[in-house]
Coordinates of C-alpha atoms and ligand atoms in Angstrom, one line a residue:
M1 CA 8.3 -42.2 38.1
T2 CA 7.0 -43.1 34.7
A3 CA 5.6 -40.9 32.0
D4 CA 2.9 -38.4 32.9
R5 CA -0.6 -39.9 32.5
P6 CA -2.8 -36.9 31.9
E7 CA -5.8 -39.1 31.1
Y8 CA -5.8 -40.6 34.5
A9 CA -5.7 -37.3 36.4
F10 CA -8.3 -35.9 34.0
E11 CA -10.6 -38.8 34.5
L12 CA -10.4 -38.7 38.3
A13 CA -11.0 -34.9 38.3
L14 CA -14.1 -35.4 36.1
C15 CA -15.4 -38.1 38.4
A16 CA -14.8 -35.9 41.5
H17 CA -16.7 -33.1 39.7
L18 CA -19.6 -35.2 38.6
E19 CA -19.9 -36.7 42.1
R20 CA -20.0 -33.1 43.5
T21 CA -22.5 -31.8 41.1
R22 CA -24.9 -34.7 40.2
E23 CA -26.7 -37.5 42.0
W24 CA -25.0 -40.2 40.0
V25 CA -23.2 -43.4 40.9
L26 CA -19.9 -43.6 39.0
G27 CA -17.5 -46.4 38.1
R28 CA -14.3 -46.3 36.0
Q29 CA -12.9 -48.6 33.3
L30 CA -15.8 -51.0 32.8
G31 CA -16.4 -53.5 30.0
A32 CA -19.0 -52.2 27.6
S33 CA -19.2 -54.7 24.7
V34 CA -21.6 -57.6 24.5
A35 CA -20.8 -59.9 21.6
D36 CA -17.1 -59.5 22.0
P37 CA -16.5 -59.2 25.8
G38 CA -13.4 -57.1 26.6
A39 CA -13.3 -55.4 23.2
R40 CA -14.5 -52.1 24.6
V41 CA -13.8 -50.6 28.0
V42 CA -15.6 -47.4 28.7
D43 CA -13.7 -44.8 30.8
V44 CA -16.6 -43.8 33.1
C45 CA -20.1 -45.3 33.5
A46 CA -22.6 -43.1 35.4
V47 CA -25.7 -44.8 36.8
V48 CA -28.6 -42.4 37.1
P49 CA -30.7 -43.7 40.1
G50 CA -34.0 -45.3 39.2
P51 CA -37.2 -45.7 41.2
E52 CA -36.0 -48.5 43.5
F53 CA -32.5 -47.3 44.0
D54 CA -32.9 -47.2 47.8
R55 CA -34.0 -50.9 47.7
R56 CA -30.8 -51.7 45.8
A57 CA -28.6 -49.7 48.1
A58 CA -30.2 -51.6 51.1
I59 CA -29.0 -55.0 49.9
T60 CA -25.2 -54.5 49.7
S61 CA -22.5 -51.9 48.9
E62 CA -20.8 -54.4 46.6
T63 CA -21.5 -55.8 43.2
I64 CA -24.3 -58.4 43.1
P65 CA -23.1 -61.0 40.6
P66 CA -25.2 -60.4 37.5
R67 CA -25.6 -64.1 36.8
A68 CA -27.1 -64.6 40.3
V69 CA -29.8 -62.1 39.4
E70 CA -30.6 -63.9 36.2
C71 CA -30.8 -67.4 37.5
V72 CA -32.2 -67.5 41.0
G73 CA -35.3 -65.6 42.4
P74 CA -36.7 -65.3 45.9
G75 CA -39.2 -68.2 45.6
R76 CA -38.3 -71.8 46.0
A77 CA -34.7 -72.6 47.0
V78 CA -32.7 -74.3 44.2
D79 CA -29.5 -76.2 43.8
P80 CA -27.1 -73.7 42.3
V81 CA -25.4 -76.4 40.2
S82 CA -28.7 -76.9 38.3
A83 CA -29.8 -73.3 38.3
F84 CA -26.6 -71.8 36.8
D85 CA -25.8 -72.7 33.2
C86 CA -22.1 -73.3 33.8
A87 CA -19.6 -75.7 35.3
P88 CA -20.5 -76.9 38.8
A89 CA -17.5 -75.4 40.5
R90 CA -18.2 -72.0 38.9
A91 CA -21.9 -72.3 39.9
R92 CA -20.9 -72.9 43.5
R93 CA -18.5 -69.9 43.5
L94 CA -21.2 -67.7 42.0
A95 CA -23.7 -68.8 44.7
D96 CA -21.1 -68.3 47.4
R97 CA -20.4 -64.8 46.3
A98 CA -24.1 -64.0 46.1
V99 CA -24.5 -65.3 49.7
E100 CA -21.5 -63.3 50.8
V101 CA -23.0 -60.0 49.6
G102 CA -26.4 -60.8 51.0
F103 CA -28.4 -61.3 47.8
F104 CA -28.8 -65.1 48.4
E105 CA -29.4 -67.1 51.5
A106 CA -28.5 -70.7 51.7
E107 CA -30.2 -73.7 53.3
R108 CA -29.6 -77.5 53.4
Q109 CA -32.0 -79.8 51.6
G110 CA -30.7 -83.3 52.4
S111 CA -27.0 -83.4 51.6
R112 CA -27.2 -80.5 49.2
R113 CA -27.0 -76.8 49.7
H114 CA -29.8 -74.8 48.1
V115 CA -30.0 -71.0 47.6
R116 CA -32.7 -68.4 47.0
A117 CA -32.6 -64.7 46.6
T118 CA -33.3 -62.7 49.8
T119 CA -35.4 -60.2 47.9
R120 CA -36.8 -59.4 44.4
Y121 CA -34.1 -57.7 42.4
P122 CA -35.0 -54.0 42.3
D123 CA -35.7 -51.7 39.4
W124 CA -32.9 -49.3 40.3
I125 CA -31.2 -48.3 37.0
G126 CA -32.8 -45.0 35.9
G127 CA -30.3 -44.5 33.1
L128 CA -26.7 -45.2 32.1
V129 CA -24.3 -42.5 30.7
G130 CA -21.1 -43.7 29.0
I131 CA -18.3 -41.1 29.1
E132 CA -15.2 -41.3 27.0
N133 CA -12.4 -39.1 28.2
K134 CA -10.0 -37.5 25.7
P135 CA -8.3 -34.5 27.3
D136 CA -6.3 -33.7 24.2
L137 CA -8.3 -33.9 20.9
G138 CA -5.0 -33.4 19.1
R139 CA -4.1 -37.0 20.0
P140 CA -7.4 -38.7 19.4
G141 CA -6.1 -42.3 19.0
D142 CA -9.0 -44.7 18.5
L143 CA -11.7 -42.1 19.6
Q144 CA -13.9 -42.1 16.5
R145 CA -14.1 -45.8 16.2
Q146 CA -14.9 -46.2 20.0
L147 CA -17.7 -43.6 19.8
R148 CA -19.1 -45.1 16.6
R149 CA -19.2 -48.5 18.4
D150 CA -20.9 -47.1 21.5
T151 CA -23.7 -45.3 19.5
S152 CA -24.2 -48.2 17.2
L153 CA -24.5 -50.7 20.0
G154 CA -26.7 -48.4 22.1
L155 CA -25.9 -50.0 25.4
F156 CA -26.0 -46.6 27.2
D157 CA -28.9 -44.1 27.3
A158 CA -26.4 -41.4 26.3
V159 CA -22.8 -41.2 25.2
V160 CA -20.6 -38.2 26.0
L161 CA -17.0 -37.2 25.1
A162 CA -15.2 -35.2 27.7
T163 CA -12.2 -33.2 26.7
E164 CA -10.0 -30.4 27.9
S165 CA -9.3 -29.2 24.3
Y166 CA -11.0 -26.2 22.7
V167 CA -13.6 -27.9 20.6
T168 CA -13.8 -26.7 17.0
G169 CA -16.4 -27.3 14.3
A170 CA -14.0 -29.6 12.6
H171 CA -13.8 -31.7 15.8
L172 CA -17.6 -31.8 16.1
N173 CA -17.8 -33.0 12.5
R174 CA -15.6 -36.0 13.2
I175 CA -17.5 -37.0 16.4
P176 CA -20.7 -39.0 15.7
D177 CA -23.8 -36.8 15.8
D178 CA -25.4 -38.6 18.8
V179 CA -22.4 -38.1 21.1
G180 CA -22.6 -35.2 23.5
V181 CA -19.5 -33.2 24.1
W182 CA -18.3 -31.7 27.4
R183 CA -15.4 -29.4 27.8
F184 CA -13.9 -29.9 31.2
S185 CA -10.9 -28.3 32.9
E186 CA -9.0 -30.6 35.2
A187 CA -7.5 -27.5 36.8
S188 CA -10.9 -26.5 38.2
E189 CA -10.8 -29.6 40.4
T190 CA -7.1 -29.9 41.0
P191 CA -5.8 -28.8 44.4
R192 CA -2.6 -26.8 44.7
G193 CA -0.2 -28.5 47.1
D194 CA 2.2 -26.6 49.4
G195 CA 3.1 -29.8 51.2
E196 CA 1.0 -28.9 54.2
E197 CA -2.4 -27.8 52.9
L198 CA -4.1 -28.8 49.8
R199 CA -6.8 -26.6 48.6
S200 CA -9.4 -27.2 45.9
S201 CA -10.0 -24.4 43.5
G202 CA -13.6 -25.7 43.3
N203 CA -16.0 -23.7 41.2
R204 CA -13.6 -21.7 39.1
P205 CA -15.6 -20.9 35.9
Q206 CA -14.4 -22.3 32.5
A207 CA -14.6 -20.4 29.3
G208 CA -16.2 -22.2 26.4
D209 CA -18.8 -22.0 23.7
G210 CA -21.6 -24.0 25.3
E211 CA -23.6 -23.9 28.4
A212 CA -21.6 -23.9 31.7
V213 CA -23.3 -26.3 34.2
G214 CA -21.1 -25.7 37.2
G215 CA -17.5 -25.7 38.0
G216 CA -15.2 -26.4 35.1
L217 CA -17.6 -28.3 32.9
T218 CA -19.2 -26.7 29.9
V219 CA -21.7 -28.6 27.7
V220 CA -20.6 -27.9 24.1
R221 CA -23.2 -30.3 22.7
E222 CA -26.0 -32.3 24.4
P223 CA -26.0 -36.0 23.6
T224 CA -28.9 -37.4 21.6
P225 CA -30.7 -40.0 23.7
L226 CA -30.2 -43.6 22.5
D227 CA -32.7 -46.4 22.8
P228 CA -31.2 -49.3 24.7
T229 CA -34.5 -51.3 24.4
E230 CA -33.9 -51.7 20.6
P231 CA -31.4 -54.2 19.2
G232 CA -28.0 -52.8 18.6
V233 CA -25.1 -53.4 16.1
E234 CA -21.7 -54.2 17.6
P235 CA -18.8 -53.9 15.2
L236 CA -16.4 -56.9 15.7
T237 CA -13.5 -56.5 13.3
E238 CA -13.1 -53.4 11.1
G239 CA -11.1 -53.7 7.9
S240 CA -10.7 -51.2 5.1
L241 CA -13.1 -53.2 2.9
R242 CA -15.4 -54.9 5.3
T243 CA -16.6 -54.7 8.9
D244 CA -17.9 -57.8 10.6
V245 CA -20.8 -57.0 13.0
A246 CA -23.0 -58.8 15.5
I247 CA -26.6 -57.9 16.0
V248 CA -27.2 -57.7 19.8
D249 CA -30.8 -58.2 20.8
S250 CA -32.5 -56.2 23.5
E251 CA -32.4 -59.0 26.1
A252 CA -28.6 -59.3 25.8
K253 CA -28.3 -55.5 26.1
A254 CA -30.5 -55.5 29.2
R255 CA -28.3 -58.1 30.8
K256 CA -25.2 -56.2 30.0
R257 CA -26.7 -53.0 31.3
R258 CA -27.4 -54.6 34.6
A259 CA -23.9 -56.1 34.7
I260 CA -22.2 -52.8 34.0
A261 CA -24.4 -50.9 36.5
E262 CA -23.7 -53.5 39.2
R263 CA -20.0 -53.3 38.5
A264 CA -20.1 -49.4 38.7
Y265 CA -22.0 -49.7 41.9
G266 CA -19.5 -52.0 43.5
K267 CA -16.3 -50.5 42.1
G268 CA -16.6 -46.7 42.2
W269 CA -13.7 -44.6 40.8
R270 CA -11.2 -44.0 43.6
P271 CA -8.0 -46.1 43.7
H272 CA -8.1 -49.2 45.9
E273 CA -4.8 -48.4 47.5
Y274 CA -2.7 -45.3 48.2
P275 CA 1.1 -45.8 48.3
G276 CA 3.1 -45.7 51.5
C277 CA 5.1 -42.7 50.3
A278 CA 5.8 -39.4 52.2
S279 CA 4.7 -37.4 49.1
M280 CA 1.3 -39.0 48.8
C281 CA -1.2 -36.5 50.1
P282 CA -4.7 -37.4 48.9
T283 CA -7.1 -34.6 48.1
D284 CA -10.2 -34.1 50.2
D285 CA -12.2 -36.1 47.6
G286 CA -9.8 -39.0 47.6
R287 CA -7.6 -38.4 44.5
P288 CA -4.0 -39.6 44.9
Y289 CA -2.1 -36.3 44.9
C290 CA 1.7 -36.3 44.9
T291 CA 3.4 -33.3 46.4
A292 CA 6.8 -34.2 44.9
F293 CA 5.4 -33.9 41.4
D294 CA 2.6 -31.5 42.2
R295 CA -0.1 -33.4 40.5
V296 CA -2.5 -36.4 40.8
V297 CA -0.6 -39.6 40.0
D298 CA -1.8 -43.1 39.3
P299 CA -0.6 -45.3 42.2
G300 CA -0.7 -48.5 40.2
H301 CA 1.4 -47.0 37.5
D302 CA 3.6 -44.2 38.9
C303 CA 4.3 -45.2 42.4
G304 CA 6.6 -47.6 44.1
A305 CA 10.3 -48.0 44.9
S306 CA 11.3 -47.4 41.3
C307 CA 10.0 -43.8 41.5
P308 CA 13.1 -41.5 42.1
A309 CA 11.2 -39.4 44.6
F310 CA 9.8 -42.4 46.6
E311 CA 10.3 -42.1 50.3
A312 CA 8.8 -44.9 52.4
A313 CA 6.1 -43.8 54.9
D314 CA 2.8 -45.1 56.3
P315 CA 0.1 -45.1 53.6
P316 CA -2.3 -42.2 54.1
A317 CA -5.5 -43.0 55.9
V318 CA -8.2 -42.5 53.2
D319 CA -11.7 -43.8 54.0
R320 CA -12.9 -44.3 50.5
E321 CA -16.2 -45.7 51.6
A322 CA -17.0 -42.8 53.9
L323 CA -16.2 -40.3 51.1
R324 CA -18.4 -42.1 48.6
D325 CA -21.2 -42.6 51.1
A326 CA -21.2 -38.9 52.0
R327 CA -21.1 -37.7 48.4
T328 CA -23.3 -40.0 46.5
P329 CA -26.5 -42.1 46.9
W330 CA -24.3 -45.2 47.3
V331 CA -24.6 -46.6 50.9
A332 CA -21.4 -47.9 52.5
D333 CA -22.7 -50.3 55.1
P334 CA -26.4 -51.1 54.6
D335 CA -28.3 -53.3 57.1
G336 CA -28.9 -55.9 54.3
V337 CA -32.1 -57.6 53.4
T338 CA -33.7 -60.5 55.2
R339 CA -36.6 -62.5 53.8
R340 CA -38.9 -61.3 56.5
Q341 CA -38.1 -57.6 55.7
A342 CA -38.6 -58.3 52.1
G343 CA -42.1 -59.8 52.7
L344 CA -41.2 -63.0 51.1
D345 CA -44.6 -64.5 51.6
R346 CA -45.6 -62.6 48.5
F347 CA -43.4 -64.9 46.5
R348 CA -44.6 -68.2 47.8
Ligands
SF4_1 S1 3.6 -40.5 45.7 FE1 5.7 -41.1 46.0 S2 6.0 -42.9 44.7 FE2 4.1 -41.9 44.0 S3 4.8 -40.6 42.3 FE3 4.8 -39.3 44.2 S4 6.9 -39.5 45.0 FE4 6.7 -41.2 43.5

């Protein structure tokens, strides 16, 4: 067992809470920079369903490759190697993946395979909320710089800081004005384990200065809406004397918004695997709860034969898809879209 990772358990508890209380689709740990890919990973991205959400859900439960959306429509079938602006092998892989998830269909034209989209890409993203988790504001790390970057780039419609700490006026002064602040108690979502039965303490109220909106979440400060349709400024390197920045135009932001929403849709927030350990007793909402340490653990970080309390057993049966399907607008196993269903004649 390695060091306690309170941020992980806090993050999963917050996701479980938001899933229970809002009609959002959530994904964890997603890239949120444009000019310098990989430079910023946001803890949680919440997609607020837009007008054609159901059409999006009907296509596939997985991520539609964003490049596929940009490069190929539902009209004339095209050769992916010429449609995608990248190396031929990569273009073919992208096309294969888009076919696998049901967004493309393939046909032969002579010796070459061509593809077209099975449907028009829907207008399904009603809004994006970027959430940064910092359970302990006494250990802020890079928090200020991350939040300044998020508000300056304006990729999200709103940016929120979630913390378990009591939020003082001094804290608020250090957090950019546009960033909303939630106080959230992980304990309000954390089950108590007795080895046999895990119970959720559910809606236990949380004291705080702001408005309580259900369970252990209190809005200390509402976020100021950002405007993702305007160009943004992305800091690249920050020195004491100068900061290099990139101006990110609205088209690039729109592409990145679609990419992060697709990633959130396909990825979700639950762990992909639960360890085969006798102490692993997942909560009803799918968080990896360890009865030996009486807390939610990170399977990829905490678990395995090196853990002193590890005891080999069958992995627990957790149907992540069924849980997500039942609790969110995400659809686990849609019928898919055929050209006839999509009324493709419109596009000819
Ligand atoms: S579930 Fe098992 S391996 Fe994971 S932390 Fe608990 S005792 Fe260790």
